[in-house]
PDB file of C-alpha atoms in Angstrom:
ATOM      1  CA  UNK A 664     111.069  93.034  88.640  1.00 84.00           C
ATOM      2  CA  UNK A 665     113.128  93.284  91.703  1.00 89.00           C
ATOM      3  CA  UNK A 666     113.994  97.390  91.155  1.00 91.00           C
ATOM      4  CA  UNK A 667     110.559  98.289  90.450  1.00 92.00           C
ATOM      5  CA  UNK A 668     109.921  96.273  94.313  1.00 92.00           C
ATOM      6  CA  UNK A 669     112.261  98.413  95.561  1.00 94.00           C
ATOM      7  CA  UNK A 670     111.100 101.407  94.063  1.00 95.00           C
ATOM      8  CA  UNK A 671     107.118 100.798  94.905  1.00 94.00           C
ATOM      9  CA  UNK A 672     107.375 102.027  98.648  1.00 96.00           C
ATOM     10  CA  UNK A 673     109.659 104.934  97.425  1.00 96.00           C
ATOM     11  CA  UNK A 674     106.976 106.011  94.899  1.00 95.00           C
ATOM     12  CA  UNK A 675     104.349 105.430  97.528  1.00 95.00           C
ATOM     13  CA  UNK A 676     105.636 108.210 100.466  1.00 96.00           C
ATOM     14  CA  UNK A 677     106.678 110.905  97.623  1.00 96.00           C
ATOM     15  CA  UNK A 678     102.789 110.297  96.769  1.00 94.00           C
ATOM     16  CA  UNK A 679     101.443 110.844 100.186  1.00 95.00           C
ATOM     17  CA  UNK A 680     103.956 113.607 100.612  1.00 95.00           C
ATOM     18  CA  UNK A 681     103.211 115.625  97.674  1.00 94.00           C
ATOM     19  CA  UNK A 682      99.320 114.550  97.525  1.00 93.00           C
ATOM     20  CA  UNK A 683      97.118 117.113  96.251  1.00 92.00           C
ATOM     21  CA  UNK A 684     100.225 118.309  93.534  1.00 90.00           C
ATOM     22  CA  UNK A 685     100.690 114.945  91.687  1.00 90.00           C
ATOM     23  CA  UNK A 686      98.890 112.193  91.139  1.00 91.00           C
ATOM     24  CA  UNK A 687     100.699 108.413  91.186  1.00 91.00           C
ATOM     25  CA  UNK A 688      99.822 105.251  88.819  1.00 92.00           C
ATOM     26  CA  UNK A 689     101.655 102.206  88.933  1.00 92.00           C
ATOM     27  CA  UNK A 690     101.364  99.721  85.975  1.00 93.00           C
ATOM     28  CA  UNK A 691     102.166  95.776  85.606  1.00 92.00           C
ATOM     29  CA  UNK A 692     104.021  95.572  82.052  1.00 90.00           C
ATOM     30  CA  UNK A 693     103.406  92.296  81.703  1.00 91.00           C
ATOM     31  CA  UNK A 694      99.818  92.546  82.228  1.00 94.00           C
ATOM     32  CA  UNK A 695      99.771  95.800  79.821  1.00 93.00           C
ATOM     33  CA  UNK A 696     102.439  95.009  76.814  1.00 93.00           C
ATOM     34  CA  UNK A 697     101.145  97.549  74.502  1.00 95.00           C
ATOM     35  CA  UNK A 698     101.175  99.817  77.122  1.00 94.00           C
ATOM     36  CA  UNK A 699     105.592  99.575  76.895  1.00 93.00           C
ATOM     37  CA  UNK A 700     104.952  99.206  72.967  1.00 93.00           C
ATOM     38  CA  UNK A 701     103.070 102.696  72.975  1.00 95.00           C
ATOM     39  CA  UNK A 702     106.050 104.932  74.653  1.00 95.00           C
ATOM     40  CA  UNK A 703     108.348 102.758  73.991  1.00 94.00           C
ATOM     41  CA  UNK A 704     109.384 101.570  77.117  1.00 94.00           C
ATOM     42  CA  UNK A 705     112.931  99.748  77.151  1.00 92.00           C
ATOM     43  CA  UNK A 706     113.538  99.113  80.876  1.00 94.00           C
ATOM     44  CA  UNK A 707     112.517  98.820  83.811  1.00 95.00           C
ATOM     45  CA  UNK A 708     112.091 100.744  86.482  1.00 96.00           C
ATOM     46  CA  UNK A 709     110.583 103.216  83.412  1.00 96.00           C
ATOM     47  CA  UNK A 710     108.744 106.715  85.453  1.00 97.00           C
ATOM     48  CA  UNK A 711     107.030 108.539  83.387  1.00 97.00           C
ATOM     49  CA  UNK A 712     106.009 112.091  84.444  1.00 96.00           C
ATOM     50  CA  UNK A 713     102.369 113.329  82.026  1.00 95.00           C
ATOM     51  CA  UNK A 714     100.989 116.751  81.677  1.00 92.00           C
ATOM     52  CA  UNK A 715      98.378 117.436  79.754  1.00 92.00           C
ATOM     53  CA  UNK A 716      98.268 113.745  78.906  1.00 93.00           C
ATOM     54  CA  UNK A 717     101.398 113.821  77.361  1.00 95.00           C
ATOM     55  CA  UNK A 718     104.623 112.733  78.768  1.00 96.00           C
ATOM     56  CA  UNK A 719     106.533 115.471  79.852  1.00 95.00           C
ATOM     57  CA  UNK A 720     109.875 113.795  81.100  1.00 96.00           C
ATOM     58  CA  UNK A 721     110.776 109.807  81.855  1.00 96.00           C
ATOM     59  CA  UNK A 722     113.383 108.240  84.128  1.00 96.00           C
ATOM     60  CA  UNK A 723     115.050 104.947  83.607  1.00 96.00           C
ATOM     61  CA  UNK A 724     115.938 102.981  86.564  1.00 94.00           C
ATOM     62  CA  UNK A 725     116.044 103.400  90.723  1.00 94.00           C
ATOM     63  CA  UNK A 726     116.070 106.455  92.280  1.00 96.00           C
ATOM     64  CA  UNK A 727     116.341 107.610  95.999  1.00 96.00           C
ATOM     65  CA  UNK A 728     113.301 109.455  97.476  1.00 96.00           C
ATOM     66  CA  UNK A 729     115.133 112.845  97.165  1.00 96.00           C
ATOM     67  CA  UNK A 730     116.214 112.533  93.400  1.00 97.00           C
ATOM     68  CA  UNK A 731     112.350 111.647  92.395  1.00 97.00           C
ATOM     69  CA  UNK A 732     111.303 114.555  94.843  1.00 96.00           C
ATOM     70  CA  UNK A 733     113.723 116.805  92.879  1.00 96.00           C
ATOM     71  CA  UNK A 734     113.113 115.382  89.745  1.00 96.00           C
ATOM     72  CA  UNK A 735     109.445 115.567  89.722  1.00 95.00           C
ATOM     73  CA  UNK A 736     109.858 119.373  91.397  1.00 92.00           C
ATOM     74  CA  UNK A 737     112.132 120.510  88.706  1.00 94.00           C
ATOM     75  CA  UNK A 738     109.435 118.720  85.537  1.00 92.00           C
ATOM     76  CA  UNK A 739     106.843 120.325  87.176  1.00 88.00           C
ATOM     77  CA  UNK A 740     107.821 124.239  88.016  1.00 84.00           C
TER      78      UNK A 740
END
């Protein structure tokens, strides 16, 4: 979809600039449907924070380089 294009290069330099703390997987709905079935996934963008294997906090939609900085900061203190 045209926000997750948007959001790709975003997700990519908050994953080079917080290597070594988090750890970033991208995932092709389309090619995965039970994948959206499973945490029920509504919309997309969908980011999905895990610890532990579980999912610890999830964000619907775009979001600048600073909120997901902030946001995955304050999921992860």
């Amino acid at each position: 979809c045209g926000p997750c294009k948007r959001l790709s290069p975003t997700l990519e330099k908050v994953a080079e600039e917080l290597e070594g703390h988090v750890k970033l997987a991208k995932m092709n709905v389309d090619e995965n449907p039970m994948v959206m079935a499973k945490y029920g996934v509504r919309g997309l963008p969908t980011l999905m924070l895990f610890k532990g294997g579980n999912v610890a906090a999830s964000h619907l939609g775009d979001i600048s380089k600073e909120q997901l900085k902030n946001w995955i900061k304050a999921e992860t203190a």
